[in-house]
Short mmCIF file of C-alpha atoms and ligand atoms in Angstrom, two decimals:
data_model
loop_
_atom_site.label_atom_id
_atom_site.label_comp_id
_atom_site.label_asym_id
_atom_site.label_seq_id
_atom_site.Cartn_x
_atom_site.Cartn_y
_atom_site.Cartn_z
CA MET A 12 50.86 56.55 5.14
CA SER A 13 49.39 59.66 6.60
CA THR A 14 51.24 62.88 5.93
CA ASP A 15 48.86 64.77 8.19
CA ARG A 16 50.97 67.57 9.65
CA HIS A 17 49.84 66.65 13.16
CA ALA A 18 50.63 62.93 12.96
CA ARG A 19 53.76 61.83 14.86
CA ILE A 20 56.88 61.78 12.76
CA PRO A 21 58.92 58.66 13.55
CA GLN A 22 62.72 58.70 13.44
CA THR A 23 62.66 55.69 11.11
CA SER A 24 59.93 53.41 9.78
CA PRO A 25 60.61 50.10 8.04
CA LEU A 26 56.84 49.57 7.93
CA GLU A 27 56.58 52.35 5.36
CA THR A 28 59.00 50.46 3.10
CA TYR A 29 56.60 47.53 3.19
CA VAL A 30 53.48 49.66 2.67
CA GLU A 31 55.05 51.38 -0.35
CA ARG A 32 55.79 48.05 -2.11
CA ARG A 33 53.10 45.89 -0.53
CA ASP A 34 51.79 44.26 -3.73
CA ALA A 35 55.20 43.25 -5.08
CA LEU A 36 56.40 42.05 -1.68
CA ASP A 37 53.25 40.04 -0.94
CA ALA A 38 53.39 38.38 -4.37
CA THR A 39 57.07 37.55 -3.93
CA LEU A 40 56.51 36.00 -0.53
CA ARG A 41 53.65 33.87 -1.80
CA ALA A 42 55.78 32.66 -4.71
CA VAL A 43 58.62 31.62 -2.39
CA LEU A 44 56.24 29.85 -0.03
CA ALA A 45 54.63 27.95 -2.89
CA LYS A 46 57.95 26.90 -4.36
CA GLY A 47 58.95 24.92 -1.26
CA ILE A 48 62.66 25.84 -1.03
CA TYR A 49 63.32 28.06 1.97
CA ILE A 50 67.07 28.12 2.63
CA LEU A 51 69.93 28.86 0.19
CA GLY A 52 67.99 28.39 -3.03
CA ASP A 53 67.70 30.29 -6.30
CA GLU A 54 66.50 33.53 -4.68
CA VAL A 55 69.62 33.74 -2.52
CA LYS A 56 71.84 32.94 -5.51
CA ALA A 57 70.15 35.57 -7.65
CA PHE A 58 70.29 38.17 -4.90
CA GLU A 59 73.99 37.46 -4.31
CA GLN A 60 74.71 38.06 -7.99
CA GLU A 61 72.59 41.19 -8.18
CA PHE A 62 74.02 42.71 -5.02
CA ALA A 63 77.61 41.97 -6.13
CA ALA A 64 76.87 43.56 -9.53
CA PHE A 65 75.26 46.59 -7.89
CA LEU A 66 78.35 47.21 -5.75
CA GLY A 67 80.87 46.34 -8.44
CA ALA A 68 82.23 43.36 -6.49
CA GLN A 69 83.03 39.89 -7.80
CA TYR A 70 81.32 37.90 -5.06
CA ALA A 71 78.54 38.37 -2.51
CA ILE A 72 77.72 35.67 0.03
CA GLY A 73 74.38 35.89 1.86
CA VAL A 74 74.55 35.23 5.62
CA GLY A 75 72.26 35.38 8.64
CA ASN A 76 72.88 38.98 9.79
CA GLY A 77 75.43 41.79 9.74
CA THR A 78 77.23 40.69 12.89
CA ASP A 79 77.82 37.24 11.36
CA ALA A 80 78.98 38.93 8.15
CA ILE A 81 81.75 40.70 10.10
CA GLU A 82 82.63 37.56 12.06
CA LEU A 83 82.87 35.41 8.94
CA ALA A 84 84.90 38.06 7.09
CA LEU A 85 87.35 38.15 10.01
CA ARG A 86 87.56 34.35 10.14
CA ALA A 87 88.21 34.28 6.40
CA CYS A 88 91.18 36.59 7.12
CA GLY A 89 92.42 34.01 9.60
CA VAL A 90 91.40 35.74 12.86
CA GLU A 91 91.43 33.26 15.73
CA ASP A 92 91.96 33.20 19.49
CA GLY A 93 94.19 36.03 20.68
CA ASP A 94 94.48 37.91 17.37
CA ARG A 95 94.21 41.70 17.62
CA VAL A 96 91.64 43.49 15.46
CA VAL A 97 91.57 47.30 15.38
CA THR A 98 88.29 49.19 15.03
CA VAL A 99 86.56 52.31 16.40
CA SER A 100 84.79 52.69 19.73
CA HIS A 101 82.08 54.89 18.18
CA THR A 102 80.06 52.17 16.41
CA ALA A 103 77.26 49.69 16.93
CA VAL A 104 78.35 47.17 19.54
CA ALA A 105 77.89 44.55 16.81
CA THR A 106 81.22 45.49 15.22
CA VAL A 107 83.13 44.70 18.39
CA ALA A 108 80.95 41.72 19.40
CA ALA A 109 81.81 40.13 16.04
CA ILE A 110 85.54 40.50 16.77
CA ARG A 111 85.08 38.80 20.15
CA ARG A 112 82.98 36.01 18.62
CA CYS A 113 85.91 34.71 16.60
CA GLY A 114 88.26 34.95 19.56
CA GLY A 115 89.80 38.26 18.49
CA ILE A 116 91.03 40.97 20.85
CA PRO A 117 89.36 44.30 19.92
CA VAL A 118 91.66 47.35 20.02
CA LEU A 119 89.71 50.61 19.82
CA VAL A 120 90.88 53.82 18.14
CA ASP A 121 89.43 57.32 17.89
CA ILE A 122 87.24 58.99 15.27
CA ASP A 123 87.49 62.14 13.24
CA PRO A 124 85.08 64.54 14.99
CA ALA A 125 83.72 65.92 11.70
CA THR A 126 82.87 62.64 9.93
CA TYR A 127 82.53 60.36 13.01
CA THR A 128 84.54 57.68 11.18
CA MET A 129 87.97 56.15 11.94
CA ASP A 130 90.70 58.76 12.31
CA PRO A 131 93.66 57.55 10.20
CA GLU A 132 96.07 59.43 12.53
CA SER A 133 94.73 57.60 15.56
CA LEU A 134 94.94 54.31 13.65
CA SER A 135 98.51 55.05 12.63
CA LEU A 136 99.54 55.92 16.20
CA CYS A 137 97.85 52.77 17.50
CA LEU A 138 99.66 50.53 15.01
CA ARG A 139 103.00 52.22 15.77
CA ARG A 140 102.54 51.68 19.50
CA LEU A 141 101.50 48.04 19.12
CA ASP A 142 104.33 47.41 16.68
CA SER A 143 106.98 48.81 19.01
CA ALA A 144 105.60 46.60 21.78
CA GLY A 145 106.01 43.64 19.42
CA LYS A 146 102.25 43.13 19.14
CA LYS A 147 100.77 42.16 15.79
CA VAL A 148 97.43 43.25 14.34
CA LYS A 149 95.50 40.77 12.18
CA VAL A 150 92.77 42.95 10.63
CA ILE A 151 91.56 46.59 10.62
CA VAL A 152 87.80 47.27 10.56
CA PRO A 153 86.75 50.81 9.58
CA VAL A 154 83.02 51.54 9.91
CA HIS A 155 81.19 53.67 7.35
CA LEU A 156 79.05 55.09 10.14
CA TYR A 157 75.78 56.92 9.45
CA GLY A 158 76.29 56.30 5.70
CA CYS A 159 79.49 58.33 5.50
CA PRO A 160 82.46 56.55 3.90
CA ALA A 161 85.47 56.31 6.23
CA ASP A 162 88.68 57.75 4.79
CA MET A 163 89.59 54.54 2.94
CA PRO A 164 92.55 55.91 0.91
CA SER A 165 94.35 56.95 4.13
CA ILE A 166 93.28 53.84 6.07
CA LEU A 167 94.39 51.51 3.27
CA SER A 168 97.71 53.28 3.05
CA VAL A 169 98.36 53.00 6.81
CA ALA A 170 97.24 49.34 6.73
CA GLY A 171 99.47 48.72 3.72
CA ARG A 172 102.56 49.84 5.65
CA TYR A 173 102.05 46.88 7.99
CA ASP A 174 100.51 44.58 5.38
CA ILE A 175 97.26 44.26 7.36
CA PRO A 176 94.01 43.40 5.52
CA VAL A 177 91.00 45.70 5.91
CA VAL A 178 87.41 44.52 6.44
CA GLU A 179 84.85 47.30 5.85
CA ASP A 180 81.79 47.45 8.12
CA CYS A 181 79.22 48.68 5.58
CA ALA A 182 76.11 47.98 7.66
CA GLN A 183 75.03 51.64 7.45
CA ALA A 184 76.33 52.55 4.00
CA HIS A 185 74.76 50.45 1.22
CA GLY A 186 75.51 52.32 -2.00
CA ALA A 187 77.78 55.03 -0.54
CA THR A 188 80.79 55.80 -2.72
CA GLN A 189 84.31 57.10 -2.42
CA GLY A 190 86.25 58.07 -5.53
CA GLY A 191 83.40 56.59 -7.57
CA ARG A 192 83.68 53.16 -5.90
CA ARG A 193 81.00 51.73 -3.68
CA VAL A 194 81.99 51.00 -0.10
CA GLY A 195 82.53 47.30 0.50
CA THR A 196 84.74 46.91 -2.56
CA MET A 197 87.89 48.66 -1.34
CA GLY A 198 89.05 46.44 1.51
CA ALA A 199 89.72 42.71 1.31
CA LEU A 200 86.11 42.13 2.33
CA GLY A 201 82.98 44.20 3.03
CA ALA A 202 80.29 43.23 5.55
CA PHE A 203 76.66 44.33 5.13
CA SER A 204 73.57 44.05 7.33
CA PHE A 205 69.98 43.97 6.06
CA TYR A 206 68.46 44.73 9.47
CA PRO A 207 65.04 46.29 8.68
CA THR A 208 66.02 49.93 9.31
CA LYS A 209 69.19 49.88 7.17
CA ASN A 210 69.34 51.62 3.77
CA LEU A 211 68.70 48.20 2.23
CA GLY A 212 66.63 46.40 4.84
CA ALA A 213 64.94 43.02 4.90
CA PHE A 214 61.87 42.04 6.96
CA GLY A 215 63.86 40.10 9.50
CA ASP A 216 67.57 39.40 9.82
CA GLY A 217 69.98 39.20 6.91
CA GLY A 218 73.53 40.06 5.92
CA ALA A 219 76.14 39.62 3.22
CA VAL A 220 79.89 39.48 2.80
CA LEU A 221 81.41 41.03 -0.34
CA THR A 222 84.80 40.31 -1.81
CA GLN A 223 86.80 40.42 -5.03
CA SER A 224 88.68 37.26 -4.11
CA GLY A 225 87.42 33.84 -5.21
CA GLU A 226 89.49 32.23 -2.49
CA LEU A 227 87.97 34.35 0.30
CA ALA A 228 84.48 33.89 -1.19
CA SER A 229 84.74 30.12 -1.07
CA LYS A 230 86.04 30.28 2.52
CA ILE A 231 82.99 32.34 3.54
CA LYS A 232 80.61 30.01 1.69
CA SER A 233 82.04 27.07 3.54
CA LEU A 234 82.10 28.84 6.95
CA ARG A 235 78.45 29.92 6.72
CA GLN A 236 77.42 26.27 6.62
CA TYR A 237 79.36 24.08 9.07
CA GLY A 238 82.61 24.30 7.13
CA TRP A 239 81.13 22.17 4.39
CA ARG A 240 82.94 21.90 1.08
CA GLN A 241 80.57 19.21 0.03
CA ARG A 242 77.16 18.65 1.62
CA TYR A 243 77.43 16.94 5.03
CA ILE A 244 81.25 16.86 4.93
CA SER A 245 82.95 19.50 7.10
CA GLU A 246 86.49 20.56 6.30
CA THR A 247 86.77 23.29 8.91
CA ASP A 248 84.83 24.48 11.96
CA GLY A 249 81.95 26.44 10.52
CA ILE A 250 78.77 27.96 11.85
CA ASN A 251 75.17 28.10 10.65
CA SER A 252 74.56 31.56 9.24
CA ARG A 253 72.41 31.60 6.14
CA LEU A 254 70.27 34.15 4.34
CA ASP A 255 66.82 32.65 3.79
CA GLU A 256 64.84 32.57 0.56
CA MET A 257 62.06 34.88 1.74
CA GLN A 258 64.45 37.60 2.84
CA ALA A 259 66.51 37.24 -0.35
CA ALA A 260 63.40 37.43 -2.54
CA MET A 261 62.17 40.57 -0.77
CA LEU A 262 65.64 42.14 -0.95
CA ARG A 263 65.54 41.53 -4.73
CA VAL A 264 62.37 43.66 -4.88
CA LEU A 265 64.03 46.49 -2.92
CA LEU A 266 67.57 46.47 -4.38
CA PRO A 267 66.61 48.17 -7.69
CA GLU A 268 65.23 51.06 -5.61
CA LEU A 269 68.23 51.49 -3.32
CA ASP A 270 69.78 54.34 -5.32
CA GLU A 271 66.42 56.17 -5.43
CA GLY A 272 65.98 55.67 -1.69
CA ASN A 273 69.47 57.02 -1.03
CA LYS A 274 68.67 60.00 -3.24
CA ALA A 275 65.54 60.68 -1.17
CA ARG A 276 67.64 60.49 2.01
CA ARG A 277 70.11 62.95 0.48
CA SER A 278 67.41 65.50 -0.34
CA ILE A 279 66.05 65.31 3.21
CA ALA A 280 69.61 65.82 4.48
CA GLU A 281 69.94 68.85 2.21
CA MET A 282 66.74 70.35 3.64
CA TYR A 283 67.98 69.87 7.20
CA THR A 284 71.40 71.32 6.36
CA ARG A 285 69.82 74.37 4.74
CA GLN A 286 67.63 74.85 7.80
CA LEU A 287 70.45 74.43 10.31
CA ARG A 288 73.29 76.24 8.56
CA GLY A 289 73.96 79.39 10.54
CA THR A 290 72.94 77.92 13.90
CA GLY A 291 76.56 77.11 14.68
CA LEU A 292 75.64 73.49 15.45
CA ALA A 293 77.88 70.69 14.15
CA LEU A 294 76.16 69.22 11.07
CA PRO A 295 77.01 66.15 8.98
CA VAL A 296 79.70 66.67 6.36
CA GLU A 297 80.25 64.92 3.07
CA PRO A 298 83.98 64.28 2.61
CA VAL A 299 85.46 65.26 -0.77
CA ASP A 300 85.00 62.70 -3.48
CA CYS A 301 82.39 60.85 -1.41
CA ARG A 302 78.69 60.17 -1.71
CA HIS A 303 77.14 60.05 1.77
CA VAL A 304 73.93 57.95 1.94
CA TYR A 305 72.58 59.37 5.22
CA HIS A 306 71.60 56.23 7.05
CA GLN A 307 71.40 58.78 9.86
CA TYR A 308 71.44 62.56 9.91
CA VAL A 309 73.31 63.31 13.14
CA ILE A 310 73.78 66.75 14.66
CA ARG A 311 75.29 67.85 17.95
CA VAL A 312 73.23 69.92 20.35
CA PRO A 313 73.76 71.35 23.83
CA ARG A 314 71.28 70.17 26.52
CA ARG A 315 70.33 67.17 24.45
CA ASP A 316 67.60 65.82 26.73
CA THR A 317 65.78 69.15 26.62
CA PHE A 318 66.22 69.29 22.84
CA ARG A 319 64.75 65.81 22.45
CA SER A 320 61.78 66.42 24.72
CA LEU A 321 60.96 69.73 23.00
CA MET A 322 61.07 67.96 19.62
CA ALA A 323 58.99 65.05 20.93
CA GLY A 324 56.49 67.53 22.40
CA GLN A 325 55.93 68.81 18.85
CA GLY A 326 55.52 65.27 17.52
CA VAL A 327 59.01 64.69 16.12
CA ASP A 328 60.88 61.60 17.30
CA THR A 329 64.66 61.53 17.50
CA ALA A 330 67.17 58.83 18.47
CA ILE A 331 70.73 58.50 19.76
CA HIS A 332 73.26 56.43 17.88
CA TYR A 333 74.74 55.52 20.29
CA PRO A 334 74.27 56.50 23.96
CA LEU A 335 77.61 54.94 25.01
CA ALA A 336 80.83 54.26 23.16
CA VAL A 337 81.79 50.59 23.07
CA HIS A 338 84.69 51.02 25.53
CA GLN A 339 82.26 52.58 28.02
CA GLN A 340 80.26 49.34 28.22
CA ALA A 341 81.11 46.67 30.77
CA PRO A 342 82.33 43.82 28.54
CA TYR A 343 84.58 46.10 26.50
CA ARG A 344 86.37 48.37 28.99
CA GLU A 345 89.73 46.72 28.48
CA CYS A 346 89.58 47.35 24.70
CA ALA A 347 90.58 50.99 25.28
CA GLY A 348 93.93 52.32 26.41
CA THR A 349 96.23 52.02 23.41
CA VAL A 350 95.36 55.50 22.13
CA SER A 351 93.28 58.43 23.35
CA LEU A 352 89.55 58.25 22.56
CA GLU A 353 88.93 61.91 23.33
CA ASN A 354 86.94 62.76 20.20
CA THR A 355 84.68 59.76 20.78
CA GLU A 356 84.08 60.76 24.38
CA ARG A 357 83.60 64.44 23.59
CA ILE A 358 80.90 64.11 20.91
CA LEU A 359 78.96 61.37 22.66
CA PRO A 360 76.81 63.46 25.06
CA GLU A 361 75.75 65.80 22.24
CA ILE A 362 74.83 63.60 19.27
CA VAL A 363 71.23 63.19 18.18
CA SER A 364 69.72 61.60 15.05
CA LEU A 365 66.87 63.39 13.24
CA PRO A 366 64.12 61.52 11.36
CA ILE A 367 65.38 60.21 8.02
CA TYR A 368 64.18 57.45 5.72
CA PRO A 369 63.16 57.46 2.03
CA GLN A 370 59.39 57.54 2.61
CA LEU A 371 59.55 60.50 5.04
CA GLY A 372 58.79 62.84 2.15
CA PHE A 373 58.94 66.57 1.58
CA ILE A 374 55.92 67.52 3.71
CA ARG A 375 57.04 65.76 6.85
CA ALA A 376 60.68 66.86 6.36
CA THR A 377 59.41 70.45 6.11
CA ARG A 378 57.53 69.94 9.36
CA VAL A 379 60.72 68.63 11.01
CA CYS A 380 62.49 71.83 9.85
CA GLU A 381 59.75 74.01 11.39
CA VAL A 382 59.90 72.14 14.68
CA LEU A 383 63.71 72.35 14.64
CA ALA A 384 63.59 76.12 14.19
CA GLU A 385 61.13 76.49 17.05
CA THR A 386 63.05 74.15 19.34
CA LEU A 387 66.39 75.81 18.69
CA SER A 388 64.99 79.29 19.28
CA THR A 389 64.00 78.09 22.76
CA LEU A 390 67.21 76.16 23.36
CA LEU A 391 70.03 78.30 21.98
C1 LIG B 9 73.47 47.11 12.17
C2 LIG B 9 74.94 47.12 12.33
C3 LIG B 9 75.69 45.94 12.45
C4 LIG B 9 75.09 44.58 12.70
O1 LIG B 9 74.11 44.16 11.88
P1 LIG B 9 73.02 43.09 12.39
O2 LIG B 9 72.38 42.66 11.10
O3 LIG B 9 72.09 43.78 13.30
O4 LIG B 9 73.75 41.96 13.03
C5 LIG B 9 77.07 46.03 12.44
N1 LIG B 9 77.70 47.21 12.37
C6 LIG B 9 77.02 48.38 12.28
C7 LIG B 9 77.78 49.65 12.18
C8 LIG B 9 75.61 48.37 12.27
O5 LIG B 9 74.95 49.54 12.19
#
């Protein structure tokens, strides 16, 4: 890839992941094609074992995408029509769509404005209010947004008071840790996406559900394929959501480099933080005892549109994750109302994501810093 200082700097670039490992990935693809088994074969089995071992989980089950991973995790916890599931409004719509898909009623709580992840106080207030109205909650879904672990110790303790299982949405946090444990291993189940731009990304759709429980693992395995226990014999209503052999084989090439990739993301984050410290802007924080994996590096700026067009004018692309909170979108308006979502609504018009991905490299990250300095001197 060109590191010409005048070439455009994209906000993310899955193509560069491919280019970096082209030979290994091409060879792997050819081997899978020649073998003649394309769905749920040895590559998927091997990837499931390797991914579980990497995270320190007992079981990983490969599925079609991250949204399905959340849906199947919820169904394994028994979520069905009319069951309430609590999550945040500041997340990818996928989190909430997955709750709806299994018939659940999403209930949205607020975030901590420093980490952008579930605020345990807001969760606690929400559960207290629902409880005193005699309404039960089936599952709680914290999201490790932007690669930052949600406050799992507090969330698990609040959940424990009501005996509610926790499903972690880990779609943006492959390899992030809290108290030395990888996210996805602290709740009853963890759901991962391998969408191409994620920290561990495939070249198409893919996802996985992680768990320590053999019972939950076998439920997920059955649900991902028509509720089969035995081939062609359904025991429950299942769906078709399978990781394919080509994606699994390519993920096996990339998994051993995940920690390195996350390290590269962290050094880019460090450069940005050094550059921006002293501007007074809100920067990402790494909670104590946590390892943030910077799926995104999100700052808050005044006059965001101007900021973005000044950056773009200098060849630096930015993105917004996300332009609207979930409860501000038509199908999900009624999911709000149990607690205040003021932090979510307050940060939303200001957030912007800077370029970050492992192959960005020192030279281009330095260029982003220069352009940032110039842009902010105009803007602030
Ligand atoms: C990407 C993402 C998902 C969904 O993953 P898909 O593989 O696109 O279905 C779910 N939650 C969050 C937070 C995500 O970023």
